PDB file of C-alpha atoms and ligand atoms in Angstrom:
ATOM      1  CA  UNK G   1      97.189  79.966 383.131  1.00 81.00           C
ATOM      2  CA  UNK G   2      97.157  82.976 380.901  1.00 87.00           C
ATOM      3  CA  UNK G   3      98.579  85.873 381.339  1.00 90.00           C
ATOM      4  CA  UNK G   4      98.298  89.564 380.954  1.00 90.00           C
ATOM      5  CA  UNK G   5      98.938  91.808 377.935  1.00 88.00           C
ATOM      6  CA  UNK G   6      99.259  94.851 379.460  1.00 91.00           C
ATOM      7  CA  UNK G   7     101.336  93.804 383.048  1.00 94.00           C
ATOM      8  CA  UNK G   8     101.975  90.150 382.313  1.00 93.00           C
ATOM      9  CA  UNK G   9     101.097  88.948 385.003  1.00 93.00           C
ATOM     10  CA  UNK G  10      99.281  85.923 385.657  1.00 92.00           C
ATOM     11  CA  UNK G  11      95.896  85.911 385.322  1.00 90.00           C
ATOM     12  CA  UNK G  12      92.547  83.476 385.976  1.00 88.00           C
ATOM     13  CA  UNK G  13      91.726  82.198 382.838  1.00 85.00           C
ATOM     14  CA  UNK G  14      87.759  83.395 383.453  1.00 86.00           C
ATOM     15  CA  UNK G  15      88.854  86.654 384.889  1.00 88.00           C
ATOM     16  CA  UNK G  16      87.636  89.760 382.372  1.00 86.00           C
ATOM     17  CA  UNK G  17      89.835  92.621 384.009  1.00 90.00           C
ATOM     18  CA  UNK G  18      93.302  91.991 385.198  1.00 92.00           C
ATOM     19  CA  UNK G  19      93.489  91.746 389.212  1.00 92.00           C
ATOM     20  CA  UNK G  20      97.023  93.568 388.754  1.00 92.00           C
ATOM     21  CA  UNK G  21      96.794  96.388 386.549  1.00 95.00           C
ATOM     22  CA  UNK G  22      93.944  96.790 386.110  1.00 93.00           C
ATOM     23  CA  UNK G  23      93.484  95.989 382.064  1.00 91.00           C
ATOM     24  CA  UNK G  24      91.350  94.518 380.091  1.00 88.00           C
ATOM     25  CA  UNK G  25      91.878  91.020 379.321  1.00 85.00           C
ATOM     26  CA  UNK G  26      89.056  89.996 376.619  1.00 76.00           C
ATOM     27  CA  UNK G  27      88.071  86.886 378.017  1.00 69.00           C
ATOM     28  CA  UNK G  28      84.092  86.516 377.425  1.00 60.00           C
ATOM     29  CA  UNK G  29      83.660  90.335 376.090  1.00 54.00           C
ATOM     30  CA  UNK G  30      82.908  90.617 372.724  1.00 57.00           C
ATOM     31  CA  UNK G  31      80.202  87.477 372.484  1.00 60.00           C
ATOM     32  CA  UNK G  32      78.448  88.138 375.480  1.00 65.00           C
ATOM     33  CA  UNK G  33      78.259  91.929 376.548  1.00 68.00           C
ATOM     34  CA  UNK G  34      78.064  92.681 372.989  1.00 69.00           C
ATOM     35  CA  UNK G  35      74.630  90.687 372.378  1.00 74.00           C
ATOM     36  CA  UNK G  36      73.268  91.896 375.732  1.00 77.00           C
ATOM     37  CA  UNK G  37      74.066  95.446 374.351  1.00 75.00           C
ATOM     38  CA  UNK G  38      72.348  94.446 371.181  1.00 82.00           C
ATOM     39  CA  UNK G  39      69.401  93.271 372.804  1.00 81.00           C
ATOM     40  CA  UNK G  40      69.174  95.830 375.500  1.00 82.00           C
ATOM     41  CA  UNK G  41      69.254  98.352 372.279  1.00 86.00           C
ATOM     42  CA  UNK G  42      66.813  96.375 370.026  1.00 85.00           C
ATOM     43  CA  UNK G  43      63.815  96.341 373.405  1.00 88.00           C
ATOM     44  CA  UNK G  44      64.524  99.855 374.065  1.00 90.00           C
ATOM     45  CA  UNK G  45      63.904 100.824 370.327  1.00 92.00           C
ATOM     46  CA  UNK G  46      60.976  98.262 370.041  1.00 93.00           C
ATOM     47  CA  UNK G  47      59.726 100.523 373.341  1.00 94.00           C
ATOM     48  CA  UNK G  48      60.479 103.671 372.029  1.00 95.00           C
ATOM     49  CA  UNK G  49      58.471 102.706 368.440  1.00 95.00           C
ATOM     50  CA  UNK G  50      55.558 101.190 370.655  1.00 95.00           C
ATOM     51  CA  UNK G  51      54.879 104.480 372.982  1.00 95.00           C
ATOM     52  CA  UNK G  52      55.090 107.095 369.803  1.00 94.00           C
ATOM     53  CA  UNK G  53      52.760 104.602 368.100  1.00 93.00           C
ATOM     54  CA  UNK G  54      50.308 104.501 370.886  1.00 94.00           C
ATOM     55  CA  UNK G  55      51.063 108.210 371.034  1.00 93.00           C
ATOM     56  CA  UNK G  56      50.709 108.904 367.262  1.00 92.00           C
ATOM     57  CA  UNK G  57      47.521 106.817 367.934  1.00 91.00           C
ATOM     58  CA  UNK G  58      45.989 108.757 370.662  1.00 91.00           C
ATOM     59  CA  UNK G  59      46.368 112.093 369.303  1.00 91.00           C
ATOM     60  CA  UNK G  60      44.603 111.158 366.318  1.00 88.00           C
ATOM     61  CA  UNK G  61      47.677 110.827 363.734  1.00 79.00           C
ATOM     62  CA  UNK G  62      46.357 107.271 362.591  1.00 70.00           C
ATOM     63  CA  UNK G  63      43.303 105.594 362.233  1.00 65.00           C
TER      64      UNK G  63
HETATM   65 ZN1  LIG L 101      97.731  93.300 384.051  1.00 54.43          ZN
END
């Protein structure tokens, strides 16, 4: 079982924030969240792009 950095206390081995203290413990944070971020980011710029394109578009900016 591991154990905490912060309190050292011990800790599930799947849990992400300490139960104790409080902490962050790392487990399955930087692969996972930071993907979803990058994804979430990437569709909400490929959203952004498509309405000022159809806006561009409508208002007679391109052909
Ligand atoms: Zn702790």
């Amino acid at each position: 079982m591991p154990s905490c950095n912060t309190c050292g206390k011990q800790i599930e081995a799947t849990a992400r924030i300490c139960p104790s203290c409080g902490a962050l413990t790392g487990v399955h944070m930087r692969s996972t969240d930071a993907s979803r971020i990058r994804v979430l980011g990437f569709s909400s710029a490929a959203v952004v792009a498509f309405f000022a394109f159809v806006l561009l578009r409508w208002l007679g900016f391109l052909p």
